[in-house]
């Protein structure tokens, strides 16, 4: 019997996720430790898998559904990001986040659909995840950044989206730092404590979903029309499988899948004391992304910590080294010191990385594969809002529903395949290096 799907890369620790660490300890995980049967199994407990499992359960309340996660839900990438549910165009491969009017409008429609779905679950179940509908600031540090923001503003005007310009003094009043020369405020973005959200979404799934953690699927065989999923200590038999493993499903370098595991990194400070909070000034909580997509994302959290994200690295092995983490921490410290000279002595307590799943043409995988497995993978850096939508919509598609957004995802470009390795590795790493170098002052 040949396996129809073998899993070759699994989540690694990749540093210490500050969002997860600052939560109370998680209840013990339930693992796959015997043989069980389900109608549906969703693989991957990130935002995409969580939304897929929820939507399947809502639409098919009599079906039995398993959600299986290799690590703990909330500890992997969906729980280790910067927590921006971005509603607006956000093509990180473009210099100003925007694309064409039609593509931008389609992105906004899809992303808001995902945000609305998750927000309603948060409200319905009272999930404590610091959900805020406070918008975000796109800040620039020089003329080049300002020009990029002006392009972005033009793009927003073309699709009738509101925004507001802030001068140096106004953005300084928000952030407490004089580092930024101006900013564009857009009101539609929501922010969260991502690990708390993922845990909360898992804990409030409908009762026909059974969650297994610390349970990595190793391979899937087909036996008499049933999918047999093998784990280290058990197996699941399932009529249907939905694959939501994002970067862990990437097969690249000459292979048609075209998904690229590109890491990005974040650090979180310790909690600031009253004197440090006074020295910083500004408002209690804000969320800021850089004018150049390769610059630094910064959030001040309601918990009196600051979180900084920057730096990208192509890591086909799906794990980072100690030296990757040390390098990221050094870059974060430099970015922090440049922005917050008044916070000397506020250490970065946690540093971690996580894989994004990019593609050369911003394409993603959505639909039913030739082997009958459903898939929703390829976050392109924006998994919180796009993954929410893709997860919800793959469940609708798999249950035979059709609507405009399902059709939009079915018609999106397939990720462009890259040349064979190691040419692909060199090309991707070189592209990242050039983009980071040109981001310069925004880092
Ligand atoms: C530092 C950082 C900052 C970021 N900031 C933002 C942001 O502000 N906003 C935003 O939208 N995005 C952000 N991202 C990207 C975002 O985190 C991803 O787009 C998002 O996590 C994708 O969700 P997903 O569910 O599709 O995939 P993932 O979150 O990667 O989930 C896939 C899951 O599959 C599991 N898995 C893999 N293989 C197996 C297996 N064999 N068996 C069982 N389970 C398996 C993995 O453990 C993982 O939990 C950031 C990422 C990082 C690293």
Coordinates of C-alpha atoms and ligand atoms in Angstrom, one line a residue, residues 7 9-11 43-49 68-71 76-78 80-84 215-217 244-246 248 264-266 309 352-356 379 381-385, ligand 1:
X7 CA 4.6 14.5 6.4
X9 CA 8.6 18.5 8.5
X10 CA 7.1 19.1 12.0
X11 CA 7.0 22.1 14.3
X43 CA -5.0 18.7 10.3
X44 CA -3.3 21.8 11.8
X45 CA -4.6 23.7 14.9
X46 CA -3.6 27.2 13.6
X47 CA -6.2 29.8 12.8
X48 CA -7.1 28.2 9.4
X49 CA -7.6 24.7 11.0
X68 CA -5.3 17.3 15.2
X69 CA -2.3 19.5 16.1
X70 CA 1.3 18.5 16.2
X71 CA 2.2 20.9 19.1
X76 CA 2.8 27.5 17.1
X77 CA 2.8 30.2 14.4
X78 CA -0.9 31.2 14.7
X80 CA 3.2 33.5 17.9
X81 CA 2.5 36.3 15.5
X82 CA 2.0 40.1 16.0
X83 CA -1.7 39.7 16.3
X84 CA -2.9 42.0 13.5
X215 CA -0.3 14.6 17.9
X216 CA 1.6 14.9 14.6
X217 CA 0.1 13.1 11.6
X244 CA -4.4 23.3 7.1
X245 CA -0.7 22.9 7.8
X246 CA 0.4 26.1 6.0
X248 CA 4.5 22.6 7.0
X264 CA 10.0 36.0 10.6
X265 CA 11.0 36.8 14.2
X266 CA 9.6 38.7 17.2
X309 CA 8.9 42.0 14.9
X352 CA 11.0 33.5 18.9
X353 CA 10.5 32.8 15.2
X354 CA 7.7 31.3 13.2
X355 CA 7.3 30.2 9.5
X356 CA 5.2 32.2 7.1
X379 CA -1.0 32.6 4.2
X381 CA 2.1 36.7 5.6
X382 CA -1.5 37.5 6.5
X383 CA -2.8 34.3 8.0
X384 CA -4.9 35.8 10.7
X385 CA -7.5 37.4 8.5
Ligands
LIG1 C1 6.6 36.7 14.3 C2 5.4 36.6 13.4 C3 4.5 37.7 13.2 C4 3.4 37.6 12.4 N1 2.5 38.6 12.4 C5 1.3 38.5 11.8 C6 0.2 39.4 12.0 O1 0.4 40.3 12.7 N2 -0.9 39.2 11.3 C7 -1.1 38.1 10.5 O2 -2.1 38.0 9.8 N3 -0.1 37.2 10.3 C8 1.0 37.3 11.0 N4 2.0 36.3 10.9 C9 1.7 35.1 10.1 C10 0.6 34.2 10.8 O3 1.1 33.8 12.0 C11 0.4 33.1 9.9 O4 0.0 33.6 8.6 C12 -0.7 32.2 10.4 O5 -0.2 31.5 11.6 C13 -1.2 31.1 9.4 O6 -2.2 30.3 10.0 P1 -2.4 28.8 9.6 O7 -3.4 28.3 10.5 O8 -2.7 28.8 8.1 O9 -1.0 28.1 9.8 P2 -0.2 27.8 11.1 O10 -0.4 28.9 12.1 O11 1.2 27.6 10.7 O12 -0.8 26.5 11.6 C14 -0.5 25.3 11.0 C15 -0.5 24.2 12.1 O13 -0.3 22.9 11.5 C16 0.4 22.2 12.5 N5 1.0 21.0 11.8 C17 2.0 21.0 10.9 N6 2.2 19.7 10.5 C18 1.4 18.9 11.2 C19 1.2 17.5 11.3 N7 1.9 16.7 10.5 N8 0.2 17.0 12.1 C20 -0.5 17.9 12.9 N9 -0.4 19.2 12.9 C21 0.6 19.7 12.1 C22 1.4 23.1 13.0 O14 1.9 22.7 14.3 C23 0.6 24.4 13.1 O15 0.1 24.7 14.4 C24 3.1 36.4 11.7 C25 4.0 35.3 11.8 C26 5.1 35.4 12.7 C27 6.0 34.2 12.8

